Short mmCIF file of C-alpha atoms in Angstrom, two decimals:
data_model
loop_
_atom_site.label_atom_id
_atom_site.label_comp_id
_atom_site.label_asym_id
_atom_site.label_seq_id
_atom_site.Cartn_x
_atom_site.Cartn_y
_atom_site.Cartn_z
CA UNK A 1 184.15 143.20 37.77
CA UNK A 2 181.18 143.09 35.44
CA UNK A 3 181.01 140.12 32.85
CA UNK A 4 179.02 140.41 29.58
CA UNK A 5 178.21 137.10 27.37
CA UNK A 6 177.84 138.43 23.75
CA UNK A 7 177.02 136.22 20.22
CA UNK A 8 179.03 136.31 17.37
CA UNK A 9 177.60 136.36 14.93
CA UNK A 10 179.98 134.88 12.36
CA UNK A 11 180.90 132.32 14.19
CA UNK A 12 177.58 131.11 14.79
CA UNK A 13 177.14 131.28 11.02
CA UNK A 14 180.58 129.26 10.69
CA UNK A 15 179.39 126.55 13.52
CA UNK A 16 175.84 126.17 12.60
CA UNK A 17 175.33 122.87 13.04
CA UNK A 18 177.21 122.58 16.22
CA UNK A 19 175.15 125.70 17.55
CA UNK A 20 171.82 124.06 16.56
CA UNK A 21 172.84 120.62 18.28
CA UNK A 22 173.59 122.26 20.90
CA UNK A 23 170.16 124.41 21.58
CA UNK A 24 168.45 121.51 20.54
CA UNK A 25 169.56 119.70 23.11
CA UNK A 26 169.12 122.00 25.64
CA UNK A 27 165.47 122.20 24.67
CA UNK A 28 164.91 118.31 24.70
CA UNK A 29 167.07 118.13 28.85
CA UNK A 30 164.99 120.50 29.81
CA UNK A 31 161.75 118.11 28.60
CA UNK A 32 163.28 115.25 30.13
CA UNK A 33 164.16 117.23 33.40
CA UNK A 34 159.97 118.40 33.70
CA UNK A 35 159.10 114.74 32.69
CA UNK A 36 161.38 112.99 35.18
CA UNK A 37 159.50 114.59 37.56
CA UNK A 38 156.38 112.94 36.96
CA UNK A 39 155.01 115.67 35.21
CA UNK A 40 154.61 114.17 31.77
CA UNK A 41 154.25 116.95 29.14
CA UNK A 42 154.36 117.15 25.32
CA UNK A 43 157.11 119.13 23.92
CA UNK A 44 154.07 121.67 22.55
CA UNK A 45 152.76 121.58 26.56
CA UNK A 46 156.03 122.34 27.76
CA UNK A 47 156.31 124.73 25.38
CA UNK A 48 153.04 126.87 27.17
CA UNK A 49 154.06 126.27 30.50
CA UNK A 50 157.12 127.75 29.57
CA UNK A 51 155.82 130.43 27.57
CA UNK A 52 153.34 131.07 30.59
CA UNK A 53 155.74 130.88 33.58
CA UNK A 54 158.03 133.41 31.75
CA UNK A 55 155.38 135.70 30.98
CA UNK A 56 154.47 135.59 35.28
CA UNK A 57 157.74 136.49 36.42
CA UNK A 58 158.55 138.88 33.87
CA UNK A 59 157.86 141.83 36.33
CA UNK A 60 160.00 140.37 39.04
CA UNK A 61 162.53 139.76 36.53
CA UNK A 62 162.40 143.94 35.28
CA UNK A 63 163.72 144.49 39.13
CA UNK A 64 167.39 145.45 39.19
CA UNK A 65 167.91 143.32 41.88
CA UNK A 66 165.14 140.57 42.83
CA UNK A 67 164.36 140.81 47.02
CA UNK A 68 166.28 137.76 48.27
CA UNK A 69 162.41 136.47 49.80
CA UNK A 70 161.12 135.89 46.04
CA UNK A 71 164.15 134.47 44.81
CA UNK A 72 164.02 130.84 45.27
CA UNK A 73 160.46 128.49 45.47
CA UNK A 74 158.61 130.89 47.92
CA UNK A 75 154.81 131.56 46.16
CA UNK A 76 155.14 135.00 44.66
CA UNK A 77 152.87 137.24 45.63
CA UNK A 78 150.13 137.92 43.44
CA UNK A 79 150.94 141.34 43.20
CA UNK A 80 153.86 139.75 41.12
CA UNK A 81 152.27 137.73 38.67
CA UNK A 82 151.46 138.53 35.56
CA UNK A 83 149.10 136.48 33.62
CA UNK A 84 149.09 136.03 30.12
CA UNK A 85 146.35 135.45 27.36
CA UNK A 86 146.17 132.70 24.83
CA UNK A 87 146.57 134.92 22.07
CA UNK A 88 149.83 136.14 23.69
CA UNK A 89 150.42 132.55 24.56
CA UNK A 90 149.90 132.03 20.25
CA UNK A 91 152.25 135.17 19.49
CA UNK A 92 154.94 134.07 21.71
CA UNK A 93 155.18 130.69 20.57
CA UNK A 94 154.41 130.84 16.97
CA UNK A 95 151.94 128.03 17.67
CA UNK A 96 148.04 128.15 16.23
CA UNK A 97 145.82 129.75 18.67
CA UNK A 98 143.08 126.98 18.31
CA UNK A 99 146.19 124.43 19.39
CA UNK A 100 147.26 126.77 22.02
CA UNK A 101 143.58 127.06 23.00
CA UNK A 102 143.17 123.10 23.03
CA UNK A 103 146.45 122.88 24.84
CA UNK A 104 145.47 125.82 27.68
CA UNK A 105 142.25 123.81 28.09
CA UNK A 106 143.91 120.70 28.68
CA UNK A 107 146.84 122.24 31.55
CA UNK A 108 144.24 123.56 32.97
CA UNK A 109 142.36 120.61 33.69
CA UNK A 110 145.49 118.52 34.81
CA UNK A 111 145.89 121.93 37.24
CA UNK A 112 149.15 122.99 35.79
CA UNK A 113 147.62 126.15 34.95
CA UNK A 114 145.13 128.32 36.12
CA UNK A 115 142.69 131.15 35.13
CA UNK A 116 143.75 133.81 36.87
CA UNK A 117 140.85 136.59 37.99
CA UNK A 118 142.60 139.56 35.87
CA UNK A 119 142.45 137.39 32.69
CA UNK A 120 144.90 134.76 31.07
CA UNK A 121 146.43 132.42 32.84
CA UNK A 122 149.34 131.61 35.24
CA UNK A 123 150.60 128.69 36.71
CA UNK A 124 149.13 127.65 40.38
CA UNK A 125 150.31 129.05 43.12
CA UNK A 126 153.27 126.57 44.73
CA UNK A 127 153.59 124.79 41.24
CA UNK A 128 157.40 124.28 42.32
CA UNK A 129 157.11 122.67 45.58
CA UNK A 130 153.56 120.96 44.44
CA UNK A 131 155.06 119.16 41.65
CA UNK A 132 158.64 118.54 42.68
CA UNK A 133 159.97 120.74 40.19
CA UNK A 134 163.20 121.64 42.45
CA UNK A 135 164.92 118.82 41.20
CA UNK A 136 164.50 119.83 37.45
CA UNK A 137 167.00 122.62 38.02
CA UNK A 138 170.21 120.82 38.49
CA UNK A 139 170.33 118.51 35.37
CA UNK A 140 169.33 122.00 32.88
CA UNK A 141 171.57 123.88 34.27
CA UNK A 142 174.15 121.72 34.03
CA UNK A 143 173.30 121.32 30.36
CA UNK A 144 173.38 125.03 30.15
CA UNK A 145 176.92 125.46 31.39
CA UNK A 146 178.28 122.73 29.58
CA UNK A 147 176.38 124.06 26.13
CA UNK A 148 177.75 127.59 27.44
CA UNK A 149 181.27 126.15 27.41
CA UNK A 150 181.45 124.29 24.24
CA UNK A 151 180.07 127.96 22.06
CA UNK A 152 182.43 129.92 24.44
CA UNK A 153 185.32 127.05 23.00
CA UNK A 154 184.11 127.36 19.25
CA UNK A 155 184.03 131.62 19.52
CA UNK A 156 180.20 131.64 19.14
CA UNK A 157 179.54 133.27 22.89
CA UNK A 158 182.31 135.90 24.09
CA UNK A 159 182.96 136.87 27.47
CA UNK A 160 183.88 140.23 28.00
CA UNK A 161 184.93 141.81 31.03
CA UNK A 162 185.08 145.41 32.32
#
């Protein structure tokens, strides 16, 4: 059995406020989950690292089914990782690309990011196990699923089945 998680539209319309609280607040667990771990970030720094982590796995993610070796904290090959530019950084974001610049600059001196030989940047390699970032996982996802439930409640997300 396949499942499908679709919007609706309407009913997002209908629960806006509830549907922005809750995204919102995803947003600012996930903050507090990366700066529990010591890693203390601005929500516009978080914002790039995010930006820039998605952008590196984005081939790995394309694979119908990701090899069970690459799936968890293992360093990805580099073959994997795709770095991205500022400008891309800037177009993703919607931030200024002088702030995303300033920002880049900044990440990369604390080593959260790094210039990557092929141009733009990615994180460094072992960023997960480096900066205890394992234990960031549990308290977002758990704000996921419970955010998931409450929209699947109000009629906002639909799960269909085949």
């Amino acid at each position: 059995m396949t499942c499908l998680v679709a919007t609706n539209a309407e009913r997002a319309a209908q629960n806006w406020r509830v549907v922005s609280f809750a995204l919102s607040n995803l947003f600012l667990t996930t903050h507090r989950a990366y700066s529990a771990g010591g890693l203390q970030f601005s929500p516009v720094e978080l914002q790039i690292c995010l930006t820039v982590a998605v952008a590196n796995v984005q081939k790995l993610m394309r694979e119908r089914v990701v090899p069970l070796d690459l799936s968890a904290t293992q360093v990805l090959p580099r073959e994997w990782v795709v770095p991205i530019s500022r400008n891309a950084i800037a177009s993703a974001t919607g931030l200024p690309r002088e702030t995303v610049r300033r920002h880049v600059e900044k990440l990369i001196e604390r080593g959260l990011l790094i210039e990557d030989p092929r141009g733009g940047v990615t994180p460094p390699p072992g960023m997960i196990e480096k900066f205890g970032l394992v234990g960031t996982l549990e308290p977002m996802l758990t704000e996921f699923a419970r955010t998931a439930s409450q929209l699947i409640r109000l009629g906002v997300l639909e799960v269909k089945t085949d």
